[in-house]
Amino acid sequence: MSVIISPSMLSANFGELDKDIEMINNSEAQWFHIDVMDGVFVPNISFGFPIIQVINNKAKKPLDVHLMIVDPDRYIEQFKNVGAEYLTVHYEACNHLHRTIQNIKSHGMKAGVSLNPHTPISLLEDIIQDLDLVLLMSVNPGFGGQSYIENTYSKIKQLKELIFRKNSVALIEVDGGVDINNASKLIECGADALVAGSAVFKSENPKETIKILRNS
Ligand code: DX5
Ligand code: ZN
């Protein structure tokens, strides 16, 4: 299976959102990565339901929604209503992670958990079998355009081992500082999906960049 590319809409041009959505529709990307930030869990605010609804109306591919918000349980139904297919919450933002995951699944979505760069893989030991996706942050969440943190390679390998040992079906997604230079090593280490924001949207030919990432 070739790697899934999930371009991060955070780096899209919101003045011409239609154009960027169409570009992804016509590209080799498989998902739309949607970053939701609340200004509390992370030091930035991105966008909310009206924008996601607009993206969903035009998108011909699944929405991969990454919640960087505290207490995500409050909004699970609303994210389902605006079209989320994958809904990923942060380990660090959930007091009752197992309950949150079950809640996401009961709304008919695939459930993901994201780990900040400092959060060890071992904390997933007792939840990995319930997950469809693990999103490893390879930058500190909050902003696009940051540099990739090298330690992520080793975390991907540890996670792969945990998934194998526990017979989990979870996909491994990597988010932050991903570009055409590190993509092949990330895939080699075991990444199933790559998020790319600035590498795609700031490049001269975004569609071609997606193709290069996909075939890394
Ligand atoms: C950061 C977000 C990322 C971000 C990635 O908190 O979760 O999805 O958009 O952007 P790049 O690819 O530019 O690092
Ligand atoms: Zn993200």
PDB file of C-alpha atoms and ligand atoms in Angstrom:
ATOM      1  CA  MET A   1       0.000   0.000   0.000  1.00  0.00           C
ATOM      2  CA  SER A   2       1.426   3.378  -0.873  1.00  0.00           C
ATOM      3  CA  VAL A   3       1.475   6.113   1.723  1.00  0.00           C
ATOM      4  CA  ILE A   4      -1.610   8.282   2.315  1.00  0.00           C
ATOM      5  CA  ILE A   5      -1.026  12.014   1.807  1.00  0.00           C
ATOM      6  CA  SER A   6      -3.193  14.358   3.852  1.00  0.00           C
ATOM      7  CA  PRO A   7      -2.522  18.008   2.896  1.00  0.00           C
ATOM      8  CA  SER A   8      -3.108  20.362   5.833  1.00  0.00           C
ATOM      9  CA  MET A   9      -5.683  23.025   4.961  1.00  0.00           C
ATOM     10  CA  LEU A  10      -4.126  25.279   7.595  1.00  0.00           C
ATOM     11  CA  SER A  11      -1.646  26.372   4.923  1.00  0.00           C
ATOM     12  CA  ALA A  12      -4.279  26.839   2.204  1.00  0.00           C
ATOM     13  CA  ASN A  13      -5.214  30.241   0.802  1.00  0.00           C
ATOM     14  CA  PHE A  14      -8.495  31.007   2.570  1.00  0.00           C
ATOM     15  CA  GLY A  15      -9.219  33.820   0.116  1.00  0.00           C
ATOM     16  CA  GLU A  16      -9.422  31.222  -2.635  1.00  0.00           C
ATOM     17  CA  LEU A  17     -10.352  28.150  -0.681  1.00  0.00           C
ATOM     18  CA  ASP A  18     -12.327  26.646  -3.576  1.00  0.00           C
ATOM     19  CA  LYS A  19      -9.227  26.588  -5.723  1.00  0.00           C
ATOM     20  CA  ASP A  20      -7.149  24.741  -3.138  1.00  0.00           C
ATOM     21  CA  ILE A  21      -9.941  22.236  -2.457  1.00  0.00           C
ATOM     22  CA  GLU A  22     -10.196  21.551  -6.195  1.00  0.00           C
ATOM     23  CA  MET A  23      -6.421  21.115  -6.412  1.00  0.00           C
ATOM     24  CA  ILE A  24      -6.564  18.411  -3.721  1.00  0.00           C
ATOM     25  CA  ASN A  25      -9.589  16.789  -5.359  1.00  0.00           C
ATOM     26  CA  ASN A  26      -7.572  16.489  -8.568  1.00  0.00           C
ATOM     27  CA  SER A  27      -4.336  15.373  -6.895  1.00  0.00           C
ATOM     28  CA  GLU A  28      -3.000  12.054  -5.598  1.00  0.00           C
ATOM     29  CA  ALA A  29      -3.772  13.085  -2.010  1.00  0.00           C
ATOM     30  CA  GLN A  30      -6.240  10.757  -0.290  1.00  0.00           C
ATOM     31  CA  TRP A  31      -7.440  12.895   2.641  1.00  0.00           C
ATOM     32  CA  PHE A  32      -7.984  16.518   3.662  1.00  0.00           C
ATOM     33  CA  HIS A  33      -6.208  17.317   6.955  1.00  0.00           C
ATOM     34  CA  ILE A  34      -8.235  19.774   9.028  1.00  0.00           C
ATOM     35  CA  ASP A  35      -6.486  21.436  12.004  1.00  0.00           C
ATOM     36  CA  VAL A  36      -8.804  22.791  14.699  1.00  0.00           C
ATOM     37  CA  MET A  37      -7.126  24.934  17.389  1.00  0.00           C
ATOM     38  CA  ASP A  38      -8.822  26.551  20.378  1.00  0.00           C
ATOM     39  CA  GLY A  39      -6.214  28.986  21.717  1.00  0.00           C
ATOM     40  CA  VAL A  40      -6.159  27.015  24.991  1.00  0.00           C
ATOM     41  CA  PHE A  41      -4.642  23.616  24.250  1.00  0.00           C
ATOM     42  CA  VAL A  42      -2.331  25.321  21.733  1.00  0.00           C
ATOM     43  CA  PRO A  43      -1.229  28.969  21.505  1.00  0.00           C
ATOM     44  CA  ASN A  44      -3.170  29.611  18.292  1.00  0.00           C
ATOM     45  CA  ILE A  45      -6.739  29.695  16.973  1.00  0.00           C
ATOM     46  CA  SER A  46      -7.471  28.295  13.512  1.00  0.00           C
ATOM     47  CA  PHE A  47     -11.044  27.834  12.259  1.00  0.00           C
ATOM     48  CA  GLY A  48     -14.278  26.103  13.187  1.00  0.00           C
ATOM     49  CA  PHE A  49     -17.462  24.535  11.869  1.00  0.00           C
ATOM     50  CA  PRO A  50     -18.488  26.982   9.079  1.00  0.00           C
ATOM     51  CA  ILE A  51     -15.136  26.603   7.305  1.00  0.00           C
ATOM     52  CA  ILE A  52     -15.092  22.821   7.739  1.00  0.00           C
ATOM     53  CA  GLN A  53     -18.612  22.694   6.314  1.00  0.00           C
ATOM     54  CA  VAL A  54     -17.456  24.635   3.232  1.00  0.00           C
ATOM     55  CA  ILE A  55     -14.529  22.248   2.763  1.00  0.00           C
ATOM     56  CA  ASN A  56     -16.806  19.239   3.191  1.00  0.00           C
ATOM     57  CA  ASN A  57     -19.297  20.545   0.625  1.00  0.00           C
ATOM     58  CA  LYS A  58     -16.604  20.594  -2.060  1.00  0.00           C
ATOM     59  CA  ALA A  59     -14.215  17.852  -0.932  1.00  0.00           C
ATOM     60  CA  LYS A  60     -14.371  14.556  -2.783  1.00  0.00           C
ATOM     61  CA  LYS A  61     -12.091  12.842  -0.257  1.00  0.00           C
ATOM     62  CA  PRO A  62     -12.392  12.027   3.469  1.00  0.00           C
ATOM     63  CA  LEU A  63     -11.844  14.720   6.096  1.00  0.00           C
ATOM     64  CA  ASP A  64      -9.080  13.830   8.554  1.00  0.00           C
ATOM     65  CA  VAL A  65      -9.866  16.165  11.459  1.00  0.00           C
ATOM     66  CA  HIS A  66      -7.158  16.902  14.049  1.00  0.00           C
ATOM     67  CA  LEU A  67      -8.543  18.500  17.203  1.00  0.00           C
ATOM     68  CA  MET A  68      -6.062  20.577  19.189  1.00  0.00           C
ATOM     69  CA  ILE A  69      -8.700  21.552  21.734  1.00  0.00           C
ATOM     70  CA  VAL A  70      -9.414  20.885  25.403  1.00  0.00           C
ATOM     71  CA  ASP A  71     -12.446  18.812  26.343  1.00  0.00           C
ATOM     72  CA  PRO A  72     -13.237  17.606  22.806  1.00  0.00           C
ATOM     73  CA  ASP A  73     -16.227  15.527  23.983  1.00  0.00           C
ATOM     74  CA  ARG A  74     -18.367  18.667  23.896  1.00  0.00           C
ATOM     75  CA  TYR A  75     -18.187  18.853  20.084  1.00  0.00           C
ATOM     76  CA  ILE A  76     -18.046  15.276  18.796  1.00  0.00           C
ATOM     77  CA  GLU A  77     -21.562  15.341  17.336  1.00  0.00           C
ATOM     78  CA  GLN A  78     -20.929  18.670  15.591  1.00  0.00           C
ATOM     79  CA  PHE A  79     -17.770  17.352  13.950  1.00  0.00           C
ATOM     80  CA  LYS A  80     -19.743  14.379  12.693  1.00  0.00           C
ATOM     81  CA  ASN A  81     -22.357  16.786  11.282  1.00  0.00           C
ATOM     82  CA  VAL A  82     -19.761  18.772   9.311  1.00  0.00           C
ATOM     83  CA  GLY A  83     -18.377  15.634   7.712  1.00  0.00           C
ATOM     84  CA  ALA A  84     -15.432  14.351   9.757  1.00  0.00           C
ATOM     85  CA  GLU A  85     -14.503  10.796   8.783  1.00  0.00           C
ATOM     86  CA  TYR A  86     -11.459  10.510  11.047  1.00  0.00           C
ATOM     87  CA  LEU A  87     -11.669  12.414  14.328  1.00  0.00           C
ATOM     88  CA  THR A  88      -8.395  12.659  16.249  1.00  0.00           C
ATOM     89  CA  VAL A  89      -8.094  13.985  19.790  1.00  0.00           C
ATOM     90  CA  HIS A  90      -4.956  14.699  21.799  1.00  0.00           C
ATOM     91  CA  TYR A  91      -3.906  12.267  24.516  1.00  0.00           C
ATOM     92  CA  GLU A  92      -2.855  15.304  26.584  1.00  0.00           C
ATOM     93  CA  ALA A  93      -6.316  16.913  26.299  1.00  0.00           C
ATOM     94  CA  CYS A  94      -8.475  13.990  27.478  1.00  0.00           C
ATOM     95  CA  ASN A  95      -9.055  12.913  31.081  1.00  0.00           C
ATOM     96  CA  HIS A  96     -11.145   9.925  30.047  1.00  0.00           C
ATOM     97  CA  LEU A  97      -9.625   8.936  26.748  1.00  0.00           C
ATOM     98  CA  HIS A  98     -11.324   5.552  26.518  1.00  0.00           C
ATOM     99  CA  ARG A  99     -14.745   7.174  26.909  1.00  0.00           C
ATOM    100  CA  THR A 100     -13.894   9.823  24.301  1.00  0.00           C
ATOM    101  CA  ILE A 101     -12.795   7.175  21.788  1.00  0.00           C
ATOM    102  CA  GLN A 102     -15.974   5.165  22.298  1.00  0.00           C
ATOM    103  CA  ASN A 103     -17.994   8.353  21.877  1.00  0.00           C
ATOM    104  CA  ILE A 104     -16.299   9.132  18.539  1.00  0.00           C
ATOM    105  CA  LYS A 105     -16.931   5.585  17.299  1.00  0.00           C
ATOM    106  CA  SER A 106     -20.554   5.595  18.427  1.00  0.00           C
ATOM    107  CA  HIS A 107     -21.062   8.574  16.111  1.00  0.00           C
ATOM    108  CA  GLY A 108     -19.851   6.466  13.181  1.00  0.00           C
ATOM    109  CA  MET A 109     -16.417   8.081  12.820  1.00  0.00           C
ATOM    110  CA  LYS A 110     -12.954   6.543  12.881  1.00  0.00           C
ATOM    111  CA  ALA A 111     -11.123   7.408  16.094  1.00  0.00           C
ATOM    112  CA  GLY A 112      -7.591   8.724  16.376  1.00  0.00           C
ATOM    113  CA  VAL A 113      -5.294   9.810  19.190  1.00  0.00           C
ATOM    114  CA  SER A 114      -2.477  12.290  18.764  1.00  0.00           C
ATOM    115  CA  LEU A 115       0.698  12.458  20.848  1.00  0.00           C
ATOM    116  CA  ASN A 116       2.752  15.608  21.389  1.00  0.00           C
ATOM    117  CA  PRO A 117       6.501  15.271  20.782  1.00  0.00           C
ATOM    118  CA  HIS A 118       7.207  14.782  24.519  1.00  0.00           C
ATOM    119  CA  THR A 119       4.519  12.125  25.107  1.00  0.00           C
ATOM    120  CA  PRO A 120       5.835   8.539  25.127  1.00  0.00           C
ATOM    121  CA  ILE A 121       4.368   5.787  22.935  1.00  0.00           C
ATOM    122  CA  SER A 122       4.114   3.492  25.966  1.00  0.00           C
ATOM    123  CA  LEU A 123       1.093   5.487  27.214  1.00  0.00           C
ATOM    124  CA  LEU A 124      -0.947   3.967  24.371  1.00  0.00           C
ATOM    125  CA  GLU A 125      -0.405   0.413  25.628  1.00  0.00           C
ATOM    126  CA  ASP A 126      -3.970   0.031  26.963  1.00  0.00           C
ATOM    127  CA  ILE A 127      -5.851   1.954  24.270  1.00  0.00           C
ATOM    128  CA  ILE A 128      -4.090   0.997  21.023  1.00  0.00           C
ATOM    129  CA  GLN A 129      -6.535  -1.845  20.279  1.00  0.00           C
ATOM    130  CA  ASP A 130      -9.426   0.636  20.236  1.00  0.00           C
ATOM    131  CA  LEU A 131      -7.814   3.059  17.791  1.00  0.00           C
ATOM    132  CA  ASP A 132      -8.098   3.462  14.024  1.00  0.00           C
ATOM    133  CA  LEU A 133      -5.276   5.992  13.878  1.00  0.00           C
ATOM    134  CA  VAL A 134      -2.367   7.384  15.883  1.00  0.00           C
ATOM    135  CA  LEU A 135      -1.190  10.855  14.874  1.00  0.00           C
ATOM    136  CA  LEU A 136       2.396  11.484  15.933  1.00  0.00           C
ATOM    137  CA  MET A 137       3.210  15.158  16.204  1.00  0.00           C
ATOM    138  CA  SER A 138       6.639  15.808  14.755  1.00  0.00           C
ATOM    139  CA  VAL A 139       6.478  19.483  15.796  1.00  0.00           C
ATOM    140  CA  ASN A 140       4.860  21.129  18.811  1.00  0.00           C
ATOM    141  CA  PRO A 141       1.264  21.653  17.701  1.00  0.00           C
ATOM    142  CA  GLY A 142      -0.084  25.118  16.986  1.00  0.00           C
ATOM    143  CA  PHE A 143       1.536  26.346  13.807  1.00  0.00           C
ATOM    144  CA  GLY A 144       2.410  25.276  10.297  1.00  0.00           C
ATOM    145  CA  GLY A 145       5.887  25.734   8.871  1.00  0.00           C
ATOM    146  CA  GLN A 146       7.958  24.496  11.836  1.00  0.00           C
ATOM    147  CA  SER A 147      10.991  22.206  11.641  1.00  0.00           C
ATOM    148  CA  TYR A 148      10.642  18.447  11.905  1.00  0.00           C
ATOM    149  CA  ILE A 149      11.762  16.911  15.242  1.00  0.00           C
ATOM    150  CA  GLU A 150      14.215  14.049  14.529  1.00  0.00           C
ATOM    151  CA  ASN A 151      13.162  11.897  17.502  1.00  0.00           C
ATOM    152  CA  THR A 152       9.920  11.123  15.647  1.00  0.00           C
ATOM    153  CA  TYR A 153      11.639   8.430  13.548  1.00  0.00           C
ATOM    154  CA  SER A 154      12.267   6.364  16.661  1.00  0.00           C
ATOM    155  CA  LYS A 155       8.703   6.951  17.925  1.00  0.00           C
ATOM    156  CA  ILE A 156       7.268   5.623  14.647  1.00  0.00           C
ATOM    157  CA  LYS A 157       9.285   2.424  15.055  1.00  0.00           C
ATOM    158  CA  GLN A 158       8.201   1.995  18.688  1.00  0.00           C
ATOM    159  CA  LEU A 159       4.580   2.565  17.707  1.00  0.00           C
ATOM    160  CA  LYS A 160       4.818   0.070  14.842  1.00  0.00           C
ATOM    161  CA  GLU A 161       6.100  -2.519  17.306  1.00  0.00           C
ATOM    162  CA  LEU A 162       3.257  -1.786  19.765  1.00  0.00           C
ATOM    163  CA  ILE A 163       0.622  -2.034  16.999  1.00  0.00           C
ATOM    164  CA  PHE A 164       2.056  -5.359  15.857  1.00  0.00           C
ATOM    165  CA  ARG A 165       2.337  -6.770  19.388  1.00  0.00           C
ATOM    166  CA  LYS A 166      -1.235  -5.803  20.297  1.00  0.00           C
ATOM    167  CA  ASN A 167      -2.729  -6.833  16.966  1.00  0.00           C
ATOM    168  CA  SER A 168      -4.080  -3.328  16.410  1.00  0.00           C
ATOM    169  CA  VAL A 169      -5.348  -2.022  13.069  1.00  0.00           C
ATOM    170  CA  ALA A 170      -4.306   1.579  13.837  1.00  0.00           C
ATOM    171  CA  LEU A 171      -2.686   3.575  11.062  1.00  0.00           C
ATOM    172  CA  ILE A 172       0.372   5.691  11.868  1.00  0.00           C
ATOM    173  CA  GLU A 173       0.128   9.304  10.699  1.00  0.00           C
ATOM    174  CA  VAL A 174       2.933  11.853  11.062  1.00  0.00           C
ATOM    175  CA  ASP A 175       2.222  15.582  11.289  1.00  0.00           C
ATOM    176  CA  GLY A 176       4.600  18.542  11.258  1.00  0.00           C
ATOM    177  CA  GLY A 177       7.584  19.539   9.170  1.00  0.00           C
ATOM    178  CA  VAL A 178       7.010  16.746   6.666  1.00  0.00           C
ATOM    179  CA  ASP A 179       8.511  17.466   3.237  1.00  0.00           C
ATOM    180  CA  ILE A 180      10.015  15.785   0.192  1.00  0.00           C
ATOM    181  CA  ASN A 181      13.339  15.374   2.029  1.00  0.00           C
ATOM    182  CA  ASN A 182      12.142  13.351   5.019  1.00  0.00           C
ATOM    183  CA  ALA A 183       9.110  11.555   3.501  1.00  0.00           C
ATOM    184  CA  SER A 184      10.931   8.413   2.363  1.00  0.00           C
ATOM    185  CA  LYS A 185      12.603   7.875   5.743  1.00  0.00           C
ATOM    186  CA  LEU A 186       9.266   8.362   7.521  1.00  0.00           C
ATOM    187  CA  ILE A 187       7.685   5.728   5.281  1.00  0.00           C
ATOM    188  CA  GLU A 188      10.644   3.402   5.822  1.00  0.00           C
ATOM    189  CA  CYS A 189      10.185   3.713   9.603  1.00  0.00           C
ATOM    190  CA  GLY A 190       6.516   2.706   9.263  1.00  0.00           C
ATOM    191  CA  ALA A 191       4.376   5.797   8.594  1.00  0.00           C
ATOM    192  CA  ASP A 192       1.105   4.976   6.801  1.00  0.00           C
ATOM    193  CA  ALA A 193      -0.029   8.584   6.333  1.00  0.00           C
ATOM    194  CA  LEU A 194       1.810  11.899   6.048  1.00  0.00           C
ATOM    195  CA  VAL A 195       0.356  15.334   6.765  1.00  0.00           C
ATOM    196  CA  ALA A 196       1.968  18.153   4.803  1.00  0.00           C
ATOM    197  CA  GLY A 197       0.967  21.800   5.015  1.00  0.00           C
ATOM    198  CA  SER A 198       3.608  24.269   3.955  1.00  0.00           C
ATOM    199  CA  ALA A 199       5.540  21.691   1.925  1.00  0.00           C
ATOM    200  CA  VAL A 200       2.478  21.380  -0.329  1.00  0.00           C
ATOM    201  CA  PHE A 201       0.881  24.822  -0.366  1.00  0.00           C
ATOM    202  CA  LYS A 202       4.082  26.892  -0.402  1.00  0.00           C
ATOM    203  CA  SER A 203       5.575  24.876  -3.232  1.00  0.00           C
ATOM    204  CA  GLU A 204       5.525  26.046  -6.827  1.00  0.00           C
ATOM    205  CA  ASN A 205       3.501  23.089  -7.983  1.00  0.00           C
ATOM    206  CA  PRO A 206       1.404  21.674  -5.099  1.00  0.00           C
ATOM    207  CA  LYS A 207      -0.048  18.825  -7.149  1.00  0.00           C
ATOM    208  CA  GLU A 208       3.395  17.697  -8.228  1.00  0.00           C
ATOM    209  CA  THR A 209       4.672  17.941  -4.635  1.00  0.00           C
ATOM    210  CA  ILE A 210       1.819  15.701  -3.485  1.00  0.00           C
ATOM    211  CA  LYS A 211       2.777  13.217  -6.190  1.00  0.00           C
ATOM    212  CA  ILE A 212       6.423  13.248  -5.099  1.00  0.00           C
ATOM    213  CA  LEU A 213       5.435  12.741  -1.448  1.00  0.00           C
ATOM    214  CA  ARG A 214       3.104   9.900  -2.400  1.00  0.00           C
ATOM    215  CA  ASN A 215       5.801   8.127  -4.376  1.00  0.00           C
ATOM    216  CA  SER A 216       8.614   8.701  -1.858  1.00  0.00           C
TER     217      SER A 216
HETATM  218  C1  DX5 B   1       0.337  21.845  13.495  1.00  0.00           C
HETATM  219  C2  DX5 B   1      -0.680  21.124  12.674  1.00  0.00           C
HETATM  220  C3  DX5 B   1      -0.174  20.645  11.381  1.00  0.00           C
HETATM  221  C4  DX5 B   1       0.360  21.721  10.477  1.00  0.00           C
HETATM  222  C5  DX5 B   1       1.445  21.097   9.663  1.00  0.00           C
HETATM  223  O1  DX5 B   1      -0.120  22.026  14.769  1.00  0.00           O
HETATM  224  O2  DX5 B   1      -1.191  20.008  13.344  1.00  0.00           O
HETATM  225  O3  DX5 B   1      -1.116  19.845  10.700  1.00  0.00           O
HETATM  226  O4  DX5 B   1      -0.604  22.290   9.646  1.00  0.00           O
HETATM  227  O5  DX5 B   1       2.055  22.073   8.921  1.00  0.00           O
HETATM  228  P1  DX5 B   1       3.479  21.844   8.260  1.00  0.00           P
HETATM  229  O6  DX5 B   1       3.357  20.680   7.321  1.00  0.00           O
HETATM  230  O7  DX5 B   1       3.728  23.146   7.564  1.00  0.00           O
HETATM  231  O8  DX5 B   1       4.445  21.582   9.378  1.00  0.00           O
HETATM  232 ZN    ZN B   2      -2.498  18.578  12.178  1.00  0.00          ZN
END
